[in-house]
PDB file of C-alpha atoms in Angstrom:
ATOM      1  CA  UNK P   1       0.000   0.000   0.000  1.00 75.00           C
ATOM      2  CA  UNK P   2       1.088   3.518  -0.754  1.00 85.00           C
ATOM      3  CA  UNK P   3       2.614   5.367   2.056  1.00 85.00           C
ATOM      4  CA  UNK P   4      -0.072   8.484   1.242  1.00 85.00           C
ATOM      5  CA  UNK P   5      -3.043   6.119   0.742  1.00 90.00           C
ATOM      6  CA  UNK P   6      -2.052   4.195   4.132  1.00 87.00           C
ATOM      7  CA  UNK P   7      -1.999   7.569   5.936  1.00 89.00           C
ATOM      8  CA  UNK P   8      -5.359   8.775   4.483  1.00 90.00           C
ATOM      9  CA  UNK P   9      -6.996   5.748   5.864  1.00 91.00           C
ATOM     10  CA  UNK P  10      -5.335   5.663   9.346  1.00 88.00           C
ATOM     11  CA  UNK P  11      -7.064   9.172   9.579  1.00 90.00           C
ATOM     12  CA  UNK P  12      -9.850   8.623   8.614  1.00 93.00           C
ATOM     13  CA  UNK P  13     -10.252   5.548  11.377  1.00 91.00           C
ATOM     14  CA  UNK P  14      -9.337   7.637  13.627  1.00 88.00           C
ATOM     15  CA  UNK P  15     -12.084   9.959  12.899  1.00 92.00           C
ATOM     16  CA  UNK P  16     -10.227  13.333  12.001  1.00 91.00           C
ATOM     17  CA  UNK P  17     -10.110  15.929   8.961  1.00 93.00           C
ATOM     18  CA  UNK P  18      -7.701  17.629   7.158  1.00 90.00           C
ATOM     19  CA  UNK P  19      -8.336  20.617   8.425  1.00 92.00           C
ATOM     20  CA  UNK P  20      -8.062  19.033  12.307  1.00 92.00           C
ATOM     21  CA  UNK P  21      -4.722  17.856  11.308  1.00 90.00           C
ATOM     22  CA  UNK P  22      -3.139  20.590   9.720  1.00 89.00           C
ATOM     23  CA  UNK P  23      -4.319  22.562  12.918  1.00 91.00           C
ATOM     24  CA  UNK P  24      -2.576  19.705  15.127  1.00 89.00           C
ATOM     25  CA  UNK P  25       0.711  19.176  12.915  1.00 88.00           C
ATOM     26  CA  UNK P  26       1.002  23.256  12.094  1.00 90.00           C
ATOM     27  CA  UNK P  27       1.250  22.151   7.825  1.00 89.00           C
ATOM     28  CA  UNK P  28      -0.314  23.418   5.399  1.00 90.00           C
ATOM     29  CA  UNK P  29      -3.240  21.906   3.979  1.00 90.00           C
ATOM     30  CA  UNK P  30      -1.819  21.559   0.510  1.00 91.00           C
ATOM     31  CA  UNK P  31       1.082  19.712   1.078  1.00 90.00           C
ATOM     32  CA  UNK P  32      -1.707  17.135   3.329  1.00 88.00           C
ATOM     33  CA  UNK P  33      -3.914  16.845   0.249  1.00 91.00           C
ATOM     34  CA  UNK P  34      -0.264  15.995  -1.754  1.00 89.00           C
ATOM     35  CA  UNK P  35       0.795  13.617   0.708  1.00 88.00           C
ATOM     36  CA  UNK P  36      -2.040  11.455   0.513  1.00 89.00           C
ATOM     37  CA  UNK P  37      -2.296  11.684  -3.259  1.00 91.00           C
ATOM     38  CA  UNK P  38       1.290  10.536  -2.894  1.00 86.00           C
ATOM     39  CA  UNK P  39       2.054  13.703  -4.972  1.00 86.00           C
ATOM     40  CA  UNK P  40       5.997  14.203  -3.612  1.00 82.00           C
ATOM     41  CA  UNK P  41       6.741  16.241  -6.595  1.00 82.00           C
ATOM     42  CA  UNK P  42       4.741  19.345  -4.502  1.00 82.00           C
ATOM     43  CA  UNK P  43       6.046  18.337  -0.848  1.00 83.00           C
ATOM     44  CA  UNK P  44      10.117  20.445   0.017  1.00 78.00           C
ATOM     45  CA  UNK P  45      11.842  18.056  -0.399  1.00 70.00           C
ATOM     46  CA  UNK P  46      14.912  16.756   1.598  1.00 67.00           C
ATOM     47  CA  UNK P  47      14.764  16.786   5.264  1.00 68.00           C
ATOM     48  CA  UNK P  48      10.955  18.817   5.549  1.00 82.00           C
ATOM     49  CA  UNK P  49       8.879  15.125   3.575  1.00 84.00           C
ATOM     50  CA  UNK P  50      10.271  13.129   6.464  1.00 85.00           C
ATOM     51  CA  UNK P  51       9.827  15.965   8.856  1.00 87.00           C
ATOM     52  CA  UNK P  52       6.149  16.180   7.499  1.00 87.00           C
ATOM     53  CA  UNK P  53       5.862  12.699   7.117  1.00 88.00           C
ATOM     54  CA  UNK P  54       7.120  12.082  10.497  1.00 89.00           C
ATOM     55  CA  UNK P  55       4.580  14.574  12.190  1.00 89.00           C
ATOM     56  CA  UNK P  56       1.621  13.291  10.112  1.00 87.00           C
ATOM     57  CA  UNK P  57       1.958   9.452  11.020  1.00 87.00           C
ATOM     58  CA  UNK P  58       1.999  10.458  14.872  1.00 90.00           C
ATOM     59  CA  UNK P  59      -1.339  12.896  14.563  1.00 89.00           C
ATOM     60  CA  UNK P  60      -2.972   9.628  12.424  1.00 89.00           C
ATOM     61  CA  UNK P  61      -1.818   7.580  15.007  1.00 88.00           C
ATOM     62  CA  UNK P  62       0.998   5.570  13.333  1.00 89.00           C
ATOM     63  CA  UNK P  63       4.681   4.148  14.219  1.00 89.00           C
ATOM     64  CA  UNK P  64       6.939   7.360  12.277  1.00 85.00           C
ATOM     65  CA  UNK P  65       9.793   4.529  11.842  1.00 86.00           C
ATOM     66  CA  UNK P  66       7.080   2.474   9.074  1.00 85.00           C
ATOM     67  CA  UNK P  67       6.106   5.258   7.321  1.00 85.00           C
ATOM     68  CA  UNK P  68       9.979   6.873   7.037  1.00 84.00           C
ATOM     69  CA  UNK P  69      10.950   2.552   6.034  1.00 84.00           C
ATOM     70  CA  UNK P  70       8.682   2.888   3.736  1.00 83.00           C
ATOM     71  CA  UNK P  71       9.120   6.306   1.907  1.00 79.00           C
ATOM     72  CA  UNK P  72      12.859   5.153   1.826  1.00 62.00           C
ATOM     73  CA  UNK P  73      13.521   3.092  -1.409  1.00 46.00           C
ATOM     74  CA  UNK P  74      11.423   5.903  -3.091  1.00 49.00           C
ATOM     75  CA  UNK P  75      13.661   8.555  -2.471  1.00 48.00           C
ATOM     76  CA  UNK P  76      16.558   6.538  -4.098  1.00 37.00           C
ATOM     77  CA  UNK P  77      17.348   7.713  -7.823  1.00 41.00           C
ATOM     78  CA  UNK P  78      17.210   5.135 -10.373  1.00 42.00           C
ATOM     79  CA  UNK P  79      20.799   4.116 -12.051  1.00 41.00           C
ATOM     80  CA  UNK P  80      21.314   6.526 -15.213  1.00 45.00           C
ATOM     81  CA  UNK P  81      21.542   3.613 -18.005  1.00 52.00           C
ATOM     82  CA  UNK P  82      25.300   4.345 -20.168  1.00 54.00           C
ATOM     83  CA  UNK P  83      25.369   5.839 -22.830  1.00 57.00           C
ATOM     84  CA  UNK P  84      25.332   3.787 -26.065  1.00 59.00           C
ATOM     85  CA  UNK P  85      28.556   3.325 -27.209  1.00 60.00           C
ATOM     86  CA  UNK P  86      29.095   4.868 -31.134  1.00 60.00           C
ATOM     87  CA  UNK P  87      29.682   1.892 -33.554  1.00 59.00           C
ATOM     88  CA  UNK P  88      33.541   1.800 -34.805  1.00 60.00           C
ATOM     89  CA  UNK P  89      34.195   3.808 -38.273  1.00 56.00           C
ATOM     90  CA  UNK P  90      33.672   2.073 -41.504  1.00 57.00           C
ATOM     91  CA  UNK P  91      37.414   2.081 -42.547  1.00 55.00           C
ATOM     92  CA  UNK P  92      36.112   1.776 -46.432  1.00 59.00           C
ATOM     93  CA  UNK P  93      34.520   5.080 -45.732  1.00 53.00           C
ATOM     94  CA  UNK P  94      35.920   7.998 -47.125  1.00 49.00           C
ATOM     95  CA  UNK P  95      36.207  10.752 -44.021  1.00 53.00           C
ATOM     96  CA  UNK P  96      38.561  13.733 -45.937  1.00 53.00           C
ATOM     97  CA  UNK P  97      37.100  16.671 -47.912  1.00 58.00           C
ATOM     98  CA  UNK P  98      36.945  16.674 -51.819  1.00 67.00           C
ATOM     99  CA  UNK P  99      40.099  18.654 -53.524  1.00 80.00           C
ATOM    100  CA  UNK P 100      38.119  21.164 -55.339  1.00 79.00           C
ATOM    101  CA  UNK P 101      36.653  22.586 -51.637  1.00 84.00           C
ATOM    102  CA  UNK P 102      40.726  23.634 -50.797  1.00 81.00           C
ATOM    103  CA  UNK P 103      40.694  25.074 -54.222  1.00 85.00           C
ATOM    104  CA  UNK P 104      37.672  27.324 -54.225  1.00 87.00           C
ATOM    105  CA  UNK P 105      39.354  28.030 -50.163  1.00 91.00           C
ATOM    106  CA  UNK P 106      42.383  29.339 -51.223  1.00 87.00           C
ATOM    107  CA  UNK P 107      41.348  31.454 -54.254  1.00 88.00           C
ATOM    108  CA  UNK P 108      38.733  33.236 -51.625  1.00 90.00           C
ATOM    109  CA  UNK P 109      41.409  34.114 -49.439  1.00 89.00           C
ATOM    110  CA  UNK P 110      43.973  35.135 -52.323  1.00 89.00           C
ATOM    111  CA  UNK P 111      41.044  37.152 -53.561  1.00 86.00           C
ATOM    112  CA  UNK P 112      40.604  38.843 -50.496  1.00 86.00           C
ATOM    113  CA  UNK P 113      44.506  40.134 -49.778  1.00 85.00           C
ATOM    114  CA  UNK P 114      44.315  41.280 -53.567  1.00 85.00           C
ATOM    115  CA  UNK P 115      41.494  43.787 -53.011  1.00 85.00           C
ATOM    116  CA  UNK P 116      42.382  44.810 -49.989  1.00 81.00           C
ATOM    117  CA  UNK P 117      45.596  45.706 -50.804  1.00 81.00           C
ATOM    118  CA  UNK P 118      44.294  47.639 -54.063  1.00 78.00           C
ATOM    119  CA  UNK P 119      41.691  49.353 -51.594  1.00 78.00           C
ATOM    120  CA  UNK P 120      44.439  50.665 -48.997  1.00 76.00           C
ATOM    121  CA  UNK P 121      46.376  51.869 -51.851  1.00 74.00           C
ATOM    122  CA  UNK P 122      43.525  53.840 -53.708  1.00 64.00           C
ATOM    123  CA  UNK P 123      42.771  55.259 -50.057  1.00 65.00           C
ATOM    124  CA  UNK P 124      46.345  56.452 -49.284  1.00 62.00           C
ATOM    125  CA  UNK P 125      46.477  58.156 -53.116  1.00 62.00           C
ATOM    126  CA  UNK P 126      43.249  59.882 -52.733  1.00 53.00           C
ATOM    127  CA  UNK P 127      44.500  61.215 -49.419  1.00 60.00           C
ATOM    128  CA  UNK P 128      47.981  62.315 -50.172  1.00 59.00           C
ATOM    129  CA  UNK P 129      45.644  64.141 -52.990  1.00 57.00           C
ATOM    130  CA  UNK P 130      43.658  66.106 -50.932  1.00 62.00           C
ATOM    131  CA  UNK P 131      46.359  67.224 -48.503  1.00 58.00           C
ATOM    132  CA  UNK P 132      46.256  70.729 -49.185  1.00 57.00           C
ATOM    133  CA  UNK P 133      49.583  72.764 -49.598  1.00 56.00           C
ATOM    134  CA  UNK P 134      50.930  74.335 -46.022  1.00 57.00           C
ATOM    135  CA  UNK P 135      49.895  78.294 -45.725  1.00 54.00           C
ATOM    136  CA  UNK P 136      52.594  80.776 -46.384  1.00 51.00           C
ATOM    137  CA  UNK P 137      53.390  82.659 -43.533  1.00 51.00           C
ATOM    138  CA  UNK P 138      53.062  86.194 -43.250  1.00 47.00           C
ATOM    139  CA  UNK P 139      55.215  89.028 -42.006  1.00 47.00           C
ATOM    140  CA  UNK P 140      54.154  89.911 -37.932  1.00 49.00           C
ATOM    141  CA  UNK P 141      51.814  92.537 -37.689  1.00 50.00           C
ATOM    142  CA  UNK P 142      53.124  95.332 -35.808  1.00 52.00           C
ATOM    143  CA  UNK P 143      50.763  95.566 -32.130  1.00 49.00           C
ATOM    144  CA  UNK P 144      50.093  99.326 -31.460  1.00 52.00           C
ATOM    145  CA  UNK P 145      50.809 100.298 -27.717  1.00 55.00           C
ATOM    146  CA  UNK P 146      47.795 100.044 -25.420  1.00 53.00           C
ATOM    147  CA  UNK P 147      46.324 104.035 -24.907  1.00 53.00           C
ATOM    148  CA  UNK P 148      47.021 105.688 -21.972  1.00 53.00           C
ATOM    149  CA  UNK P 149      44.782 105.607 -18.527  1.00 48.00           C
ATOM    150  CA  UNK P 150      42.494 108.470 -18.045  1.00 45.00           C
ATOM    151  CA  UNK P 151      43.865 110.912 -15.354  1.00 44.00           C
ATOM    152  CA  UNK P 152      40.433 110.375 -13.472  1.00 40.00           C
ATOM    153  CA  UNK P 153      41.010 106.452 -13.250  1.00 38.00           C
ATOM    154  CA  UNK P 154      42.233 105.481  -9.922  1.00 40.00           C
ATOM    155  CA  UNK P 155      42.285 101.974  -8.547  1.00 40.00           C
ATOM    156  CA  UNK P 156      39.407 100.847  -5.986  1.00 41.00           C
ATOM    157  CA  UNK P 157      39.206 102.344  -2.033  1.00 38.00           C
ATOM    158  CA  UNK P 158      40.023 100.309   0.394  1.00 38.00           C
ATOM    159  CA  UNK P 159      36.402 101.308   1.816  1.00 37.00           C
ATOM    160  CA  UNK P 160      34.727  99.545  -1.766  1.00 37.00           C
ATOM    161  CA  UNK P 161      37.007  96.084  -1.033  1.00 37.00           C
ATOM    162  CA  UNK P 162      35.681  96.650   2.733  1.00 36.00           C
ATOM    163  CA  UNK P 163      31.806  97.036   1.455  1.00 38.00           C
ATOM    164  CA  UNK P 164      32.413  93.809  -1.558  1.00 37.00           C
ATOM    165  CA  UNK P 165      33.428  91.725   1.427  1.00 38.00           C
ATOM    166  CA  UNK P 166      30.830  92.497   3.802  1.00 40.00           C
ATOM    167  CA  UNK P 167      28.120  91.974   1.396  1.00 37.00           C
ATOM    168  CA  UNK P 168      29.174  88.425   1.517  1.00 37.00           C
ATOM    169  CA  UNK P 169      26.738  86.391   3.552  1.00 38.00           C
ATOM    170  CA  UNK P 170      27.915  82.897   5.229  1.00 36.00           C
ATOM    171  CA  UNK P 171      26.385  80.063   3.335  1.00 35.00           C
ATOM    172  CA  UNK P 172      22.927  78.601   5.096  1.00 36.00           C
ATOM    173  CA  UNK P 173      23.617  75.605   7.144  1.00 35.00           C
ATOM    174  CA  UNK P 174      21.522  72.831   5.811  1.00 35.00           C
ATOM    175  CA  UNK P 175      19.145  70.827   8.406  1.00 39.00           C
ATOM    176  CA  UNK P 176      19.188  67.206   8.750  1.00 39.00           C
ATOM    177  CA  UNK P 177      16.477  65.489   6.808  1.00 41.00           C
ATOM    178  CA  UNK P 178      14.124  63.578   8.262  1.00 43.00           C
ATOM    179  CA  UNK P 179      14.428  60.622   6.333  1.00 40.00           C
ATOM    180  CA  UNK P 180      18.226  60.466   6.743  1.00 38.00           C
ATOM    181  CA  UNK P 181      17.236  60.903  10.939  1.00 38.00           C
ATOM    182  CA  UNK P 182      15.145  58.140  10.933  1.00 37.00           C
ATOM    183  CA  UNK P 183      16.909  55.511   9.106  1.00 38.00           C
ATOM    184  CA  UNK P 184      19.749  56.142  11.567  1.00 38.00           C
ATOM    185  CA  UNK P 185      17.734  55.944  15.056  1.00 40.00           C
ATOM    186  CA  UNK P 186      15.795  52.661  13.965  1.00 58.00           C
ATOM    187  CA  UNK P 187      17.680  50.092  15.616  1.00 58.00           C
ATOM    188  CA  UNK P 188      17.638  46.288  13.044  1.00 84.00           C
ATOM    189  CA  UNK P 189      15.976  43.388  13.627  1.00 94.00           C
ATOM    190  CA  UNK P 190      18.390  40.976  15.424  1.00 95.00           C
ATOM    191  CA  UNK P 191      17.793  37.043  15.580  1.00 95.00           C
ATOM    192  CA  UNK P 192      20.555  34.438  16.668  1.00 93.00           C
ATOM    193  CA  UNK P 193      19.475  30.851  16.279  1.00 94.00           C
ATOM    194  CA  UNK P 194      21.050  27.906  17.994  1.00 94.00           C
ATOM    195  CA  UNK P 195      20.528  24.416  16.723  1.00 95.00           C
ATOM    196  CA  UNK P 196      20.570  21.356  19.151  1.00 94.00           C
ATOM    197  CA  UNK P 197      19.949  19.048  16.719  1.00 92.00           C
ATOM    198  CA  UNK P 198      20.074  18.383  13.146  1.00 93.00           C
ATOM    199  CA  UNK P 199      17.180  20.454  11.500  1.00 90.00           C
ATOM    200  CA  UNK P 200      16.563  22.440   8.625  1.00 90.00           C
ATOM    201  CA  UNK P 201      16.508  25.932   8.548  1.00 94.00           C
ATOM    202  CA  UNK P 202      15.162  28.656   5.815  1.00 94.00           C
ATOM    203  CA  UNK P 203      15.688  32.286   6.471  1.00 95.00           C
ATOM    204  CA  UNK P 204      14.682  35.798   4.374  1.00 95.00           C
ATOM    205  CA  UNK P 205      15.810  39.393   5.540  1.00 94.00           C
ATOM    206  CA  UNK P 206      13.537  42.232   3.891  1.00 93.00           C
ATOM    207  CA  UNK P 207      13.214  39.932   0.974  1.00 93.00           C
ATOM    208  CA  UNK P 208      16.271  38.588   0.354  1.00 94.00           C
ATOM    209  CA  UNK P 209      17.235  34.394   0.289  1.00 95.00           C
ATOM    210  CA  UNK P 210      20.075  34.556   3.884  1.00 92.00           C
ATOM    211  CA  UNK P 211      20.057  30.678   4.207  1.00 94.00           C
ATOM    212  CA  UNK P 212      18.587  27.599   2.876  1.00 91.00           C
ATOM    213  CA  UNK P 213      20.126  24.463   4.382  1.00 94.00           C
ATOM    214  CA  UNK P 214      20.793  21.722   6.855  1.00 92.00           C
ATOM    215  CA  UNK P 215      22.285  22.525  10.538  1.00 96.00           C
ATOM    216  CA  UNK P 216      24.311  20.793  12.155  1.00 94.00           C
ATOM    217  CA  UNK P 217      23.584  20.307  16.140  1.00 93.00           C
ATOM    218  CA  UNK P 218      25.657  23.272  17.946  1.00 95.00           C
ATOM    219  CA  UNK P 219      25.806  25.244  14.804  1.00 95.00           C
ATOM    220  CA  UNK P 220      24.414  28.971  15.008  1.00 96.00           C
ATOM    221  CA  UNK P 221      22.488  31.150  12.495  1.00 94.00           C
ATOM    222  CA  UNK P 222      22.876  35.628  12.639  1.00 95.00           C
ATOM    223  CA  UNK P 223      20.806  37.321  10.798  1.00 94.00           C
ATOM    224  CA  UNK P 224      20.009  41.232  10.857  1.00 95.00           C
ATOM    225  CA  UNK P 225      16.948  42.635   9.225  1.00 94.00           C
ATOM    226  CA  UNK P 226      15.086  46.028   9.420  1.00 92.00           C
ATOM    227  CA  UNK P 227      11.774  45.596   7.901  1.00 92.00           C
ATOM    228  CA  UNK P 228      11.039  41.609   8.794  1.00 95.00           C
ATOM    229  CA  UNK P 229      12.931  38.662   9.104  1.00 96.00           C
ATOM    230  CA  UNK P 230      10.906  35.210   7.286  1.00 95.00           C
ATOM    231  CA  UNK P 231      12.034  31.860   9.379  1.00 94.00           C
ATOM    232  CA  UNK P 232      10.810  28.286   8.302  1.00 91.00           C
ATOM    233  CA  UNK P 233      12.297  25.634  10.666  1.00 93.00           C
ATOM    234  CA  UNK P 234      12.093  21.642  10.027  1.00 90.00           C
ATOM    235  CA  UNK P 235      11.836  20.621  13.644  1.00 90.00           C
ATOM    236  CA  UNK P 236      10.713  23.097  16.169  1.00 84.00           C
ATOM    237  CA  UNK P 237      12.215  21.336  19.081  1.00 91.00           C
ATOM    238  CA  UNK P 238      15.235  21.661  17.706  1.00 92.00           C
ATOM    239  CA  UNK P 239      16.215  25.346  18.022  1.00 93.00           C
ATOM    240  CA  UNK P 240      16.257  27.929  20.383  1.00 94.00           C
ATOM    241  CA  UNK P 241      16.682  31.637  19.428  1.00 96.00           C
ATOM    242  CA  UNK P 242      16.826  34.824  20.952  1.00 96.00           C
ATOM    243  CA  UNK P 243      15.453  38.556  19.215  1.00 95.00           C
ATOM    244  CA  UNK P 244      17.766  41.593  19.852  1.00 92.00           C
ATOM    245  CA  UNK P 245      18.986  39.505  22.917  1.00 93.00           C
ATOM    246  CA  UNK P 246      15.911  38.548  24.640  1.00 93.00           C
ATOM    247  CA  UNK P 247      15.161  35.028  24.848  1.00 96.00           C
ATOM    248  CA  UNK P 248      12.375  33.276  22.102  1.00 93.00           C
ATOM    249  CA  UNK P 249       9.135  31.609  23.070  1.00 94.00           C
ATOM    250  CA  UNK P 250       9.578  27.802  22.244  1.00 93.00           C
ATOM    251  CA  UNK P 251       8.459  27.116  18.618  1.00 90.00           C
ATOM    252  CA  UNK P 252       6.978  23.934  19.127  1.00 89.00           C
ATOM    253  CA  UNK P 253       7.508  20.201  19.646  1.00 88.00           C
ATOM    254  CA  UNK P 254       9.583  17.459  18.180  1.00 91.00           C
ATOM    255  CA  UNK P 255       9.390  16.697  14.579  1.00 85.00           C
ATOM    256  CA  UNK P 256       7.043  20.363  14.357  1.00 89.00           C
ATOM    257  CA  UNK P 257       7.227  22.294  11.307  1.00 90.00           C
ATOM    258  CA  UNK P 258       7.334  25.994  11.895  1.00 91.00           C
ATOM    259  CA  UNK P 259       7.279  28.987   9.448  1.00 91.00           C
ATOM    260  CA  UNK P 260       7.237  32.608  11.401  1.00 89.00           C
ATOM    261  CA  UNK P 261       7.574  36.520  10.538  1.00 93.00           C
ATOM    262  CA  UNK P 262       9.799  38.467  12.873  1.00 94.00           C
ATOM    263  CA  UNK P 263       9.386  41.903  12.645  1.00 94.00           C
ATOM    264  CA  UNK P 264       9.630  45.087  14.831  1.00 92.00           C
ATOM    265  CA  UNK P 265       5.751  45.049  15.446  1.00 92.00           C
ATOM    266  CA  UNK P 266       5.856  41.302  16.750  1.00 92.00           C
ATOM    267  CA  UNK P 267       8.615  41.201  18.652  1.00 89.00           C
ATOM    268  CA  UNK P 268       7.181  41.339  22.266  1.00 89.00           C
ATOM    269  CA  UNK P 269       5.206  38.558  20.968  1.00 92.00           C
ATOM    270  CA  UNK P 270       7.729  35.859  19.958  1.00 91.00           C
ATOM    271  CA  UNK P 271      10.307  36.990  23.044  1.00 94.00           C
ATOM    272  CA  UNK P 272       9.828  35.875  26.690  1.00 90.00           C
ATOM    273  CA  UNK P 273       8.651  38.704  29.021  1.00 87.00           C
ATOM    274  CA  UNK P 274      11.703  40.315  31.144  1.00 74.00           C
ATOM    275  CA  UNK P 275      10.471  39.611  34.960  1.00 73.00           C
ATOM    276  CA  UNK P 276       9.755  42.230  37.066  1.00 69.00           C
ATOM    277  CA  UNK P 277      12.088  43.656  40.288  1.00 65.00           C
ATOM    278  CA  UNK P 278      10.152  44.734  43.178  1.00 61.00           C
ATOM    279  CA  UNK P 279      11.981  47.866  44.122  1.00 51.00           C
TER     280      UNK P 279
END
């Protein structure tokens, strides 16, 4: 039996829905309805099908170690048949070009030098044509003497330079803009993850792909954000994380798949509350 069409009917003896499931098992509907149609092609694959697979046999009330037994052999690829070998040349076959192909070769590239040596030669005779002849110089003009100053001339007061300068104002000083003030006050998301076991581990900061792979257990995860911060984890029990130092709610249980949004709005939400000092 089909490990999807074994866990559709284990649920439905025990007398739950889809919808009662995905609520216990915290996955989405959609990849349900593809497990049971034993439609992997739609399911992450990797680590989150026997993550999924592993929550979904314990909510239907069945032994995880079957179901992951039997998924098994169909994860592993088939052998990629050799290629066919080429049969050996026909030795009475004749492989080399005709003659008259390196005749009609070498006459195009004669042909070629020929005209464009007759072109650079036409182009170097029609341009030693129109040089034209170099101008005759003439005899140096004689320059008349500059006229004489007025007698009322008289260079500037020291009272004018006194006036130019003081009509000077300092350049305005420019005020901070507000934009430029705000970016620098708002203080980034901050989330450090630690793994204690192996689990699987998808992270986003304000849109853009941070990590997307398998940890390790004592292996950590930084990652800075300031809008939001995107988290999908294979095994909630797994991790523990703090946000901008305070210490993360747990996620889940064993074998739990958790996606989560971390941003500035939520984070008194997903952080353990600091305990009060009588004072």
């Amino acid at each position: 039996m089909a490990i999807g069409e074994r866990l559709r009917r284990a649920r439905l003896d025990a007398g739950k829905t889809l919808d009662q499931v995905a609520s216990e098992t915290k996955i989405q509907l959609w990849i349900l309805e593809a497990i049971e149609r034993d439609d992997f092609s739609r399911v992450p694959g990797g680590v989150f099908i026997r993550g999924y697979l592993t929550a979904l046999a314990r909510a239907v009330g069945v032994n995880p170690s079957e179901i992951l037994a039997a998924y098994s052999p169909e994860t592993v690829p088939l052998p990629v048949p050799p290629p066919p070998a080429s049969p050996p040349p026909d030795p009475n076959e004749v492989t080399g070009s005709p003659l008259w192909q390196y005749v009609v070769i070498v006459a195009m590239v004669l042909g070629s030098v020929m005209l464009w040596r007759n072109m650079t030669r036409a182009n170097h005779d029609v341009a030693a044509a129109r040089t034209p002849p170099p101008p005759v110089s003439a005899p140096p003009a004689s320059v008349p003497p500059p006229p004489p100053l007025p007698a009322s001339a008289s260079p500037p007061t020291e009272s004018n330079a006194t006036a130019t300068t003081g009509a000077t104002s300092p350049a305005a000083v420019a005020e901070p803009h507000d934009g430029a003030h705000a970016a620098a006050t708002s203080a980034p998301l901050i989330v450090q993850l630690h793994a204690n076991g192996e689990v699987w581990i998808e992270a986003d900061a304000d849109g853009e792909r941070k990590v997307y792979q398998l940890f390790e257990q004592g292996q950590e995860l930084r990652l800075e954000g300031q809008k939001e911060i995107r988290l999908l984890v294979g095994d909630a029990a797994a991790v523990s994380y703090t946000i901008n130092g305070k210490p993360g709610r747990p996620l889940g249980g064993t074998g739990v798949v958790r996606q989560f949004v971390v941003s500035p709005a939520n984070v008194e939400s997903l952080t353990e509350p600091v305990p009060r000092t009588d004072g």
